[in-house]
Amino acid sequence: MASSTQRLVNAFFVPGRSAALESIAPGEAEAAPAPAASRPFSIFVNEDLSEAIALADRMAEAANAAPAAESGGDQPAVEAALAVAAGARRGQPAGLVDHAVKLFLTHHRSARNLRIPNLMSRMRVAPSQADGAGLEGLELAELGGTTGTDEDRLGWFREDPLANEHHEHWHLVYVRFDGDNFKVRPRHGELFYYMHEQMLARYDAERLAAGLPPVAPFEDYDRDVGAGYDPGGLQIGESVFAKRDSSLTWQPLPRRARPPYTPAMHAQRRDRLLQAATTRRLEVPNGPSVALEGEKGSDILGHTAESGGKSLSGSDADSHFGNHHGFGHVLTAILSADGVGVMADPAAAIRDPYFWRWHRHVDEINFAYQQQLEPHDFAAAPQVGFGGGEDAGIALFATGELRAAGIALGASPEAICEAVLGGDRFGEDASRGTLRLGQVNGRPVEISLHDTIDTELRRGVFQLNTPAAADEEPRFAYPYLWHPSYHFGVRLRSTAASAQQVTLRLFLCPAFDIDGRADASLDDRRLWIELDKFEASLEAGADTVLVRADTSSTVVRRPVTPLIADPQFVRDLHFGEADQGEDHPNAAACECGWPYHLLYPRGTSEGMRFALLAMVTKDDRLARQGQCGSMSFCAVNEEYPDAKPMGYPFDRPLAGPMGQLVADNPSLSMRFITIRTR
Ligand SMILES: [Cu+2]
């Protein structure tokens, strides 16, 4: 059961919420004008975001000043904050107040046990035309939006509610301005690029599988923005998103008390950023000037391109570097005849194919900068090698099989993997085949070594089954990608004379490009998808078998959200999951991370070849992972929990073809797997 405070929070976000507000702040709900009539709001406009932060700060002050509850709970503080928000609705855009409440819930300590209600319960979509047989009593949601073009082949990916929620949460956790209660986090600018780069790498892998070319950057501001987007009546909170027709070009952006902002002004800022990237110097005339070095260069470039509080030219749109990233969202969001498009809102923007084109362009600037840097050399890598034959020391297990064998033999996943991969078998090929582990009650206990990951696009019940309020969550029928759970077993042989603490990093990359050229994609560093990273202790000169559940991945939102449609998955979910550490006290931060069900790309029905790369590094000061959130994308600590540049080693040009690097460096190992979809 949700707490009464959580219910109050939930009520705040329900579309048509006047009655709920009446209980929070009597008199205010009635006095508020119809929000639909008020001006639009977008966090990509700095003045708008600043107003939302100021309101969130006023909420925080009210919470800080509230008397402590007799029980010691936070309810009076949260109620005081919500009353401020409810009162602020008079004359304010609904989106602004919603955003302030989300910021407050994400960052204020009194809200650490509360969560923003999941996106599906905050949104409405057009009623489905689909056959709802067997799904009575559910809200049926079609894919929210359409483009009417080939881009619809990836509708399932762009419309995925948890992918959208990931993007929304990231922008809440990583606020680009300081408030009194919210601070810009270390390495924010670098992560702004890296998190979006990883979304793009995944998008391009899905495009390849769907037979679509890699996403084309939107870089010529005089050209039309391409395929239109109809959000299908999508409403989030009280914002209803408008449709954009195809083949429209940017128009001057009207502003309050200022001349319109023109596409030509935006092109000027693009050129200045590109100039900075290629000359490795960010410079404001008669102002500050910094040489760009290493990943710190990406950090300041990212701050400046995203136009946050640490932008070198300040965050004003008319300043030297202006608001390049944000206004790319806004200039397209306003191309709708009757309202504002999804590009205005991080909770919905990734639904629009244009989002990906814009972000590829934003990323071109960082990419151009990174291309100037020296490649990493791996001379300082830990002294290790990988065991194995064709499997290159990386074995793939189906968690369900591992679990069944574990129950039959009374053994842990570690013990089973050690038996399969360690000892005398250390050098044996574990790429495929079936091994007999023993016999129980006259029946053989076997385990398969996999070279294929299976995925499936399902239509069915997609319910966010959060422990706090399972009985109160709405249930939706929605198309979604699914895969069974897998475990990775990695064989490492230490060649060092003393014990070492190392990091194992796993990556995935399509093994061919759109022209079908085998292995050409492996040399494109932007196509590599981060799968996981974790620490391990290696004894001097010893062989070690590492075991890792994919539900522990540092890129995914954790704890992994179970979907009730898959009881097998729920059973497998926590089998042998290597969790340590304390849960982070902030529930909102737990909701940040890439959705587990999208961890692997969809692949193709005939099977799509991917390279699986393992890399061993050291001196990373990797944080211990708790139960919650995503360490790679939504670091909850003050310091980002990995000392390496984000995306390492793919944050710089590669020193040679990938195949050669793997052959030359024992700390790298690569095998090929297939991803096949039903
Ligand atoms: Cu974003």
XYZ file of C-alpha atoms and ligand atoms in Angstrom:
679
model
C 0.000 0.000 0.000
C 1.184 3.444 -0.817
C 1.568 5.834 2.091
C -0.980 8.610 2.413
C 1.749 11.103 1.462
C 2.464 9.130 -1.692
C -1.248 9.153 -2.498
C -1.253 12.911 -2.179
C 1.688 13.084 -4.588
C -0.016 10.711 -7.026
C -3.162 12.818 -6.964
C -1.138 15.863 -7.905
C -0.220 14.364 -11.266
C -3.544 12.884 -12.280
C -5.065 14.619 -15.287
C -8.119 16.582 -14.118
C -6.887 16.925 -10.575
C -8.778 19.890 -9.177
C -10.476 17.838 -6.472
C -7.149 16.464 -5.334
C -5.691 19.942 -5.191
C -8.627 21.159 -3.163
C -7.581 18.814 -0.371
C -3.973 20.013 -0.552
C -4.634 23.734 -0.703
C -8.294 24.656 -0.094
C -9.541 27.454 -2.297
C -6.596 27.361 -4.672
C -7.933 24.833 -7.122
C -11.026 26.865 -7.830
C -9.130 30.091 -8.135
C -6.719 28.671 -10.695
C -7.618 29.495 -14.297
C -7.918 26.744 -16.869
C -4.276 25.766 -17.373
C -4.796 24.899 -21.035
C -5.238 28.603 -21.743
C -1.910 29.577 -20.217
C 1.350 29.998 -22.099
C 3.388 26.925 -22.969
C 6.264 25.783 -20.784
C 9.453 23.950 -21.720
C 12.461 23.020 -19.612
C 14.506 23.685 -22.760
C 13.799 27.405 -22.374
C 16.157 28.616 -19.659
C 13.766 31.262 -18.295
C 11.085 28.588 -17.908
C 13.410 26.145 -16.193
C 14.676 28.883 -13.858
C 11.105 29.670 -12.816
C 10.458 25.991 -12.114
C 13.649 25.773 -10.051
C 12.662 28.893 -8.118
C 9.276 27.356 -7.350
C 10.911 24.077 -6.320
C 13.146 26.110 -4.007
C 10.096 27.784 -2.461
C 8.615 24.321 -1.951
C 11.861 23.219 -0.301
C 11.821 26.234 2.030
C 8.256 25.461 3.058
C 9.233 21.851 3.682
C 12.256 22.912 5.719
C 10.125 25.230 7.837
C 7.350 22.708 8.467
C 7.059 21.361 12.010
C 8.323 17.823 12.486
C 5.641 15.150 12.630
C 5.099 13.517 15.999
C 5.906 10.215 14.373
C 9.127 11.698 13.009
C 7.796 11.245 9.457
C 8.059 13.658 6.562
C 4.380 14.110 5.870
C 4.028 17.702 7.201
C 7.074 18.802 5.181
C 5.778 17.282 1.960
C 2.276 18.653 2.536
C 3.662 22.136 3.109
C 5.654 21.883 -0.132
C 2.668 20.625 -2.139
C 0.509 23.435 -0.767
C 3.040 25.923 -2.176
C 2.870 24.166 -5.547
C -0.933 24.058 -5.542
C -1.052 27.747 -4.717
C 1.389 28.568 -7.499
C -0.970 27.203 -10.114
C -2.757 30.510 -10.325
C -1.655 31.973 -13.642
C 1.199 29.511 -14.098
C 1.481 26.920 -16.870
C 0.590 23.487 -15.527
C 3.850 22.113 -16.930
C 5.891 24.573 -14.868
C 4.250 23.575 -11.599
C 4.489 19.876 -12.460
C 8.170 20.263 -13.204
C 8.812 22.040 -9.911
C 7.050 19.237 -8.034
C 9.114 16.643 -9.906
C 12.328 18.503 -9.041
C 11.291 18.701 -5.417
C 10.478 14.974 -5.289
C 13.742 14.083 -6.998
C 16.022 16.166 -4.814
C 14.547 17.094 -1.456
C 15.384 14.892 1.492
C 11.816 14.972 2.869
C 10.695 13.242 -0.351
C 13.331 10.525 -0.273
C 10.749 7.800 0.289
C 8.350 9.171 -2.292
C 8.417 8.649 -5.996
C 7.088 10.481 -8.968
C 4.135 8.366 -10.112
C 5.157 6.333 -13.110
C 4.744 7.971 -16.489
C 1.975 5.605 -17.550
C -0.210 6.732 -14.692
C 0.417 10.378 -15.550
C -0.448 10.064 -19.215
C -3.389 9.419 -21.458
C -3.254 8.300 -25.054
C -5.913 7.952 -27.690
C -8.083 4.878 -27.161
C -6.812 1.910 -29.086
C -8.513 0.469 -32.146
C -6.860 -2.818 -31.327
C -8.722 -5.952 -30.388
C -8.934 -6.007 -26.645
C -10.041 -9.616 -26.250
C -8.978 -10.986 -22.906
C -7.815 -7.631 -21.726
C -11.073 -6.338 -20.270
C -10.718 -3.807 -17.543
C -7.414 -2.550 -18.835
C -6.630 0.727 -20.428
C -5.603 -0.175 -23.924
C -2.881 1.952 -25.385
C -1.925 1.809 -29.001
C 1.502 3.011 -29.901
C 0.990 6.600 -28.892
C 2.124 8.254 -32.085
C 2.747 7.844 -35.767
C 4.832 9.411 -38.496
C 3.125 7.763 -41.461
C 6.582 6.856 -42.815
C 9.091 3.987 -42.545
C 10.148 5.534 -39.258
C 7.089 3.847 -37.738
C 9.053 0.589 -37.809
C 10.743 1.847 -34.670
C 7.579 3.129 -33.014
C 7.786 0.387 -30.381
C 11.220 1.704 -29.351
C 10.526 5.437 -29.368
C 7.120 5.097 -27.713
C 8.270 2.736 -24.974
C 6.942 4.220 -21.722
C 9.969 3.258 -19.654
C 12.446 4.556 -22.233
C 10.586 7.857 -22.118
C 10.601 7.786 -18.353
C 14.346 7.153 -18.353
C 14.911 10.264 -20.426
C 12.575 12.317 -18.254
C 14.260 11.160 -15.057
C 17.727 11.774 -16.345
C 16.895 15.420 -16.974
C 15.397 15.670 -13.470
C 18.395 14.146 -11.731
C 20.825 16.175 -13.830
C 19.451 19.708 -13.511
C 21.588 22.178 -15.456
C 21.213 25.090 -13.023
C 21.936 25.372 -9.338
C 19.006 26.183 -7.092
C 19.241 26.745 -3.350
C 18.412 23.083 -2.923
C 19.613 21.593 -6.192
C 23.192 21.564 -7.377
C 24.651 20.897 -10.792
C 26.391 17.559 -10.404
C 30.041 16.866 -11.148
C 30.691 15.866 -14.776
C 27.171 16.884 -15.759
C 28.272 18.192 -19.180
C 30.214 15.038 -19.960
C 27.258 12.862 -18.942
C 24.845 15.022 -20.952
C 26.769 13.900 -24.023
C 27.453 10.346 -22.908
C 23.917 9.421 -21.842
C 22.444 10.715 -25.101
C 25.259 9.048 -27.102
C 24.313 5.713 -25.612
C 20.657 6.243 -26.513
C 21.791 7.033 -30.058
C 24.009 3.932 -30.273
C 21.024 1.833 -29.273
C 18.750 3.622 -31.706
C 21.161 3.006 -34.575
C 21.392 -0.699 -33.702
C 17.588 -0.880 -33.840
C 17.538 1.016 -37.133
C 20.020 -1.404 -38.636
C 17.852 -4.350 -37.594
C 14.800 -2.639 -39.109
C 16.651 -2.028 -42.382
C 16.802 1.723 -41.824
C 19.973 3.791 -42.357
C 21.758 5.291 -39.333
C 20.028 8.369 -37.979
C 20.890 11.445 -40.072
C 21.906 14.518 -38.058
C 19.717 17.584 -38.500
C 22.446 20.092 -39.238
C 21.253 22.386 -42.027
C 18.809 24.741 -40.365
C 17.326 25.940 -43.666
C 16.157 22.430 -44.569
C 12.877 20.929 -43.468
C 12.922 18.878 -40.290
C 11.710 15.753 -42.077
C 9.021 13.297 -41.075
C 6.163 14.777 -39.124
C 4.901 13.315 -35.891
C 1.377 12.790 -34.593
C 1.424 12.015 -30.866
C -2.048 10.455 -31.086
C -3.728 12.646 -28.501
C -0.979 12.073 -25.952
C -1.551 13.949 -22.731
C 0.853 14.028 -19.797
C -0.486 15.686 -16.684
C -2.358 18.585 -18.176
C -0.169 19.051 -21.250
C -1.759 17.855 -24.474
C 0.775 17.521 -27.281
C 0.104 18.766 -30.783
C 0.761 17.141 -34.138
C 3.510 18.364 -36.499
C 3.134 17.957 -40.249
C 5.940 16.683 -42.455
C 8.394 18.880 -44.363
C 8.216 22.017 -42.233
C 11.106 24.412 -41.778
C 12.143 26.330 -38.678
C 10.483 29.705 -38.139
C 11.563 32.599 -35.931
C 10.726 31.909 -32.300
C 8.515 34.644 -30.804
C 9.689 35.804 -27.383
C 8.298 37.954 -24.602
C 9.825 41.472 -24.641
C 12.547 40.485 -27.095
C 12.897 40.299 -30.851
C 12.187 36.841 -32.254
C 15.019 34.325 -32.214
C 15.778 33.345 -35.799
C 17.144 30.134 -37.313
C 20.061 32.214 -38.623
C 20.940 33.221 -35.046
C 20.910 29.562 -34.145
C 23.178 28.639 -37.050
C 25.664 31.219 -35.792
C 25.814 29.512 -32.400
C 26.172 26.112 -34.037
C 29.157 27.387 -36.015
C 30.805 28.847 -32.910
C 30.468 25.571 -31.020
C 31.809 23.593 -33.969
C 34.706 26.007 -34.244
C 35.465 25.519 -30.546
C 35.291 21.755 -30.941
C 37.675 21.578 -33.867
C 40.165 24.110 -32.504
C 39.910 22.680 -28.988
C 39.365 26.124 -27.553
C 36.122 27.511 -26.173
C 36.263 31.267 -26.298
C 33.918 34.186 -25.638
C 35.033 37.489 -27.279
C 36.283 39.836 -24.526
C 35.386 37.088 -22.095
C 36.626 33.777 -20.777
C 38.606 31.348 -22.884
C 39.505 27.771 -22.070
C 41.587 25.166 -23.831
C 39.663 21.896 -24.121
C 41.549 18.931 -22.663
C 40.481 15.296 -22.421
C 37.079 14.470 -20.979
C 37.103 17.769 -19.056
C 36.864 19.391 -22.463
C 33.666 17.455 -23.181
C 32.340 18.519 -19.804
C 32.636 22.266 -20.421
C 31.559 21.868 -24.048
C 28.488 19.936 -22.871
C 27.643 22.545 -20.213
C 27.915 25.246 -22.854
C 25.968 23.418 -25.588
C 23.234 22.446 -23.130
C 23.315 26.033 -21.917
C 23.357 25.359 -18.213
C 24.591 27.434 -15.323
C 28.185 26.518 -16.154
C 28.029 27.529 -19.813
C 31.117 29.535 -20.695
C 29.064 32.348 -22.223
C 26.250 32.264 -19.690
C 22.878 30.722 -20.311
C 21.150 33.592 -22.115
C 19.872 32.516 -25.529
C 21.378 35.639 -27.105
C 24.806 35.077 -25.545
C 27.791 33.999 -27.633
C 27.009 30.280 -27.507
C 23.355 30.753 -26.601
C 21.066 27.825 -25.877
C 22.076 25.526 -28.694
C 20.703 22.190 -27.532
C 17.542 23.581 -25.933
C 16.419 25.776 -28.791
C 16.835 22.894 -31.225
C 14.076 21.250 -29.197
C 11.987 24.404 -29.023
C 12.260 25.518 -32.672
C 10.783 22.187 -33.715
C 8.261 21.955 -30.863
C 6.594 25.166 -32.083
C 6.059 23.892 -35.641
C 2.565 22.683 -34.747
C -0.452 24.637 -35.837
C -2.511 24.080 -32.690
C -0.182 23.866 -29.727
C 3.223 22.547 -28.805
C 4.812 19.298 -29.938
C 6.451 16.596 -27.841
C 9.919 18.069 -28.406
C 9.149 20.587 -25.651
C 9.023 17.917 -22.951
C 11.712 15.365 -21.980
C 8.932 12.991 -20.881
C 7.734 12.670 -24.481
C 10.448 14.055 -26.807
C 12.075 10.738 -27.738
C 8.812 9.642 -29.383
C 9.535 12.015 -32.239
C 12.034 10.795 -34.897
C 13.320 14.359 -35.021
C 14.593 14.053 -31.427
C 17.156 11.533 -32.610
C 18.200 13.643 -35.589
C 18.654 16.663 -33.351
C 20.668 14.767 -30.756
C 22.869 13.209 -33.403
C 23.643 16.735 -34.525
C 24.280 17.940 -30.956
C 26.599 14.970 -30.581
C 28.484 15.770 -33.789
C 30.029 18.710 -31.964
C 31.364 16.598 -29.124
C 32.412 13.909 -31.583
C 34.366 16.468 -33.617
C 36.118 17.525 -30.412
C 36.876 13.968 -29.297
C 38.334 13.184 -32.712
C 41.100 15.690 -31.945
C 42.228 13.704 -28.908
C 44.961 11.081 -28.766
C 43.669 7.495 -28.735
C 43.895 5.668 -25.420
C 46.712 3.210 -25.157
C 46.225 0.167 -23.008
C 49.797 -0.170 -21.772
C 48.731 0.459 -18.171
C 45.962 -2.169 -18.304
C 45.911 -4.851 -15.605
C 48.052 -7.916 -16.234
C 45.376 -10.384 -17.263
C 44.365 -12.701 -20.028
C 41.045 -14.299 -20.902
C 40.601 -18.069 -20.903
C 38.648 -19.931 -23.522
C 38.514 -20.726 -27.208
C 35.951 -19.391 -29.605
C 34.043 -17.975 -26.662
C 37.007 -15.690 -25.986
C 36.522 -16.210 -22.266
C 32.948 -14.924 -22.225
C 30.203 -17.515 -21.742
C 26.497 -16.867 -21.945
C 23.937 -18.670 -19.769
C 20.149 -18.489 -19.670
C 19.252 -17.549 -16.119
C 16.244 -19.897 -16.123
C 18.491 -22.886 -16.892
C 21.062 -21.791 -14.360
C 18.339 -21.465 -11.784
C 16.862 -24.893 -12.542
C 20.282 -26.529 -12.332
C 21.007 -24.613 -9.144
C 17.834 -25.860 -7.494
C 18.441 -29.454 -8.619
C 22.018 -29.502 -7.357
C 21.628 -27.157 -4.418
C 24.321 -24.953 -5.924
C 24.801 -21.218 -6.444
C 25.251 -19.708 -9.907
C 28.884 -19.063 -8.977
C 29.447 -22.728 -8.151
C 27.827 -23.886 -11.395
C 29.818 -21.460 -13.519
C 33.016 -22.439 -11.730
C 32.263 -26.099 -12.512
C 31.542 -25.305 -16.167
C 34.276 -22.772 -16.866
C 36.934 -23.147 -14.175
C 39.513 -25.686 -13.086
C 40.439 -28.184 -15.804
C 37.918 -26.621 -18.144
C 39.483 -23.185 -17.991
C 40.919 -23.353 -21.514
C 38.030 -25.241 -23.097
C 35.689 -23.631 -25.550
C 32.406 -22.568 -23.938
C 30.775 -20.830 -26.879
C 28.005 -23.385 -27.385
C 26.856 -26.888 -26.536
C 25.344 -28.650 -23.550
C 27.174 -29.959 -20.509
C 26.026 -32.553 -18.024
C 26.583 -31.332 -14.476
C 25.431 -34.440 -12.660
C 22.463 -36.623 -11.971
C 19.639 -36.141 -9.504
C 17.019 -38.852 -8.903
C 18.150 -40.636 -12.028
C 17.700 -37.544 -14.197
C 20.575 -35.704 -15.809
C 21.123 -32.079 -14.817
C 22.376 -30.170 -17.828
C 23.323 -26.645 -18.709
C 23.520 -25.033 -22.142
C 26.169 -22.649 -23.330
C 24.428 -20.083 -25.475
C 25.537 -18.097 -28.480
C 22.149 -16.491 -29.042
C 20.083 -13.985 -27.114
C 16.361 -14.249 -27.782
C 14.036 -11.275 -27.809
C 10.361 -10.936 -28.514
C 8.088 -8.030 -29.320
C 4.984 -8.655 -27.277
C 1.564 -7.160 -27.125
C 0.136 -7.611 -23.767
C -0.255 -6.367 -20.301
C 2.501 -4.064 -19.307
C 2.083 -3.188 -15.694
C 4.574 -1.398 -13.563
C 4.481 -3.589 -10.550
C 6.230 -1.465 -7.997
C 6.362 -2.951 -4.521
C 5.002 0.173 -2.854
C 1.679 0.243 -4.623
C 1.193 -2.747 -6.878
C -2.523 -2.820 -6.210
C -2.920 0.803 -7.186
C -0.927 0.903 -10.414
C -2.864 1.224 -13.640
C -2.446 -1.630 -16.079
C -1.859 -0.978 -19.735
C -1.753 -3.150 -22.791
C 1.194 -1.907 -24.764
C 3.618 -3.340 -27.291
C 6.985 -3.908 -25.669
C 10.223 -5.743 -26.332
C 11.054 -8.576 -24.010
C 13.917 -10.984 -23.390
C 14.592 -13.712 -20.881
C 17.249 -13.055 -18.280
C 20.879 -14.040 -18.936
C 24.033 -14.519 -16.907
C 27.532 -13.856 -18.166
C 30.466 -15.979 -17.085
C 33.897 -14.468 -17.711
C 37.221 -16.289 -17.339
C 40.170 -14.161 -16.283
C 43.730 -15.357 -15.759
C 45.902 -13.051 -13.715
C 49.496 -12.762 -14.918
C 50.433 -10.349 -12.130
C 52.724 -11.128 -9.195
C 50.329 -9.575 -6.706
C 46.587 -9.347 -6.170
C 44.778 -6.778 -8.300
C 41.474 -4.982 -8.104
C 40.086 -4.632 -11.638
C 37.002 -3.475 -13.504
C 35.372 -5.640 -16.131
C 33.513 -3.696 -18.808
C 31.110 -5.310 -21.272
C 30.027 -3.797 -24.593
C 27.884 -4.808 -27.548
C 28.122 -3.646 -31.182
C 26.370 -4.663 -34.412
C 28.866 -6.722 -36.418
C 27.906 -5.325 -39.827
C 26.755 -1.997 -41.209
C 23.759 -0.991 -43.328
C 25.622 -2.044 -46.486
C 26.165 -5.481 -44.985
C 29.914 -5.014 -44.652
C 31.047 -7.468 -42.018
C 33.013 -5.973 -39.139
C 33.067 -2.448 -40.627
C 30.835 -1.297 -37.800
C 33.285 -2.447 -35.125
C 35.652 0.385 -36.005
C 32.880 2.960 -35.569
C 33.289 3.871 -31.916
C 29.854 5.504 -31.773
C 28.071 2.185 -32.327
C 29.364 0.499 -29.154
C 26.685 0.010 -26.506
C 27.687 -0.185 -22.862
C 26.191 -3.310 -21.278
C 27.724 -3.397 -17.811
C 30.753 -2.807 -15.627
C 31.735 -4.270 -12.295
C 34.719 -4.711 -10.032
C 36.521 -7.939 -9.291
C 39.481 -8.975 -7.128
C 42.035 -11.200 -8.826
C 44.521 -13.295 -6.871
C 48.143 -13.184 -8.008
C 48.687 -15.564 -10.904
C 45.340 -17.293 -10.413
C 42.399 -18.162 -12.640
C 39.074 -16.569 -11.739
C 35.570 -17.195 -13.052
C 33.382 -14.092 -12.737
C 29.608 -14.460 -12.809
C 27.222 -11.635 -13.469
C 23.438 -11.469 -13.837
C 22.211 -9.046 -16.479
C 19.629 -7.790 -13.981
C 22.627 -6.297 -12.131
C 23.743 -4.247 -15.147
C 24.882 -0.748 -14.248
C 23.078 0.777 -17.224
C 19.610 -0.433 -16.315
C 17.078 1.001 -13.951
C 17.231 -1.094 -10.814
C 15.622 -2.807 -9.131
C 14.467 -4.237 -12.428
C 10.791 -3.570 -12.987
C 8.945 -6.881 -13.232
C 6.133 -7.111 -15.728
C 3.346 -9.289 -14.416
C 2.941 -10.828 -17.847
C 6.025 -12.947 -17.285
C 5.927 -15.106 -14.170
C 9.011 -17.037 -15.327
C 10.931 -13.812 -15.402
C 9.773 -12.831 -11.946
C 11.033 -16.174 -10.649
C 14.399 -15.681 -12.323
C 14.640 -12.075 -11.404
C 16.731 -12.150 -8.315
C 18.420 -15.493 -8.771
C 22.048 -14.965 -8.017
C 21.889 -11.244 -8.503
C 25.123 -9.871 -7.139
C 23.817 -6.971 -5.135
C 25.753 -5.351 -2.408
C 25.527 -2.107 -0.614
C 22.690 -0.137 0.792
C 19.656 0.985 -1.018
C 19.908 4.632 -1.849
C 17.492 6.545 0.324
C 16.103 8.584 -2.547
C 13.263 6.663 -4.188
C 13.156 9.046 -7.150
C 16.759 8.247 -8.054
C 15.762 4.562 -8.150
C 13.593 5.301 -11.143
C 16.471 6.483 -13.263
C 18.135 4.120 -15.734
C 17.677 2.426 -19.072
C 14.752 -0.053 -19.014
C 15.886 -3.616 -18.459
C 13.560 -4.965 -21.141
C 15.488 -2.852 -23.694
C 18.931 -3.924 -22.448
C 19.584 -5.949 -25.613
C 18.746 -4.629 -29.063
C 15.849 -6.411 -30.722
C 17.907 -8.157 -33.431
C 16.246 -9.714 -36.459
C 14.069 -12.776 -37.009
C 16.836 -14.533 -38.938
C 19.354 -13.563 -36.245
C 21.615 -10.517 -36.185
C 25.316 -10.774 -35.464
C 26.773 -8.690 -32.652
C 30.253 -8.412 -31.206
C 30.469 -8.827 -27.444
C 33.540 -7.137 -26.040
C 35.034 -7.532 -22.583
C 37.689 -5.164 -21.339
C 39.630 -5.153 -18.092
C 40.768 -1.859 -16.573
C 42.006 -0.692 -13.185
C 42.314 2.399 -10.970
C 38.698 3.284 -11.704
C 37.446 4.019 -8.166
C 34.199 2.370 -9.186
C 31.473 2.846 -6.602
C 29.843 -0.142 -5.003
C 26.495 -0.561 -6.603
C 23.433 -0.432 -4.380
C 20.039 -1.897 -5.148
C 18.815 1.128 -6.916
C 19.100 3.321 -10.017
C 21.727 3.116 -12.743
C 25.349 3.738 -11.830
C 26.300 4.532 -15.441
C 23.598 7.092 -16.201
C 22.201 8.387 -12.937
C 25.016 8.369 -10.450
C 23.446 9.133 -7.127
C 26.678 9.988 -5.353
C 28.282 13.390 -5.410
C 31.242 12.070 -7.395
C 30.541 10.218 -10.618
C 31.376 6.630 -9.643
C 33.965 5.840 -12.324
C 37.282 7.661 -12.716
C 37.637 6.742 -16.405
C 36.275 9.087 -19.058
C 32.634 8.253 -19.764
C 32.382 5.817 -22.643
C 35.992 4.714 -22.195
C 37.658 3.547 -24.404
C 35.210 4.707 -27.089
C 35.370 8.361 -26.041
C 38.347 8.881 -28.353
C 39.481 7.670 -31.767
C 40.612 4.051 -31.648
C 44.336 3.409 -32.102
C 43.633 0.856 -34.835
C 41.002 -1.482 -36.204
C 39.089 -3.143 -33.384
C 40.170 -6.631 -34.437
C 43.799 -5.573 -34.243
C 43.379 -3.932 -30.833
C 41.853 -7.102 -29.436
C 44.653 -9.214 -30.922
C 47.334 -6.909 -29.499
C 45.930 -6.370 -26.007
C 45.367 -9.250 -23.598
C 43.093 -7.011 -21.508
C 40.572 -7.029 -24.380
C 38.540 -9.979 -25.556
C 35.793 -10.256 -28.159
C 33.382 -12.902 -29.349
C 30.353 -12.899 -31.606
C 26.800 -13.672 -30.590
C 23.462 -13.623 -32.370
C 20.376 -11.728 -31.306
C 17.218 -13.219 -32.681
C 13.707 -11.930 -32.302
C 10.328 -13.554 -32.555
Cu 17.763 14.637 -23.272
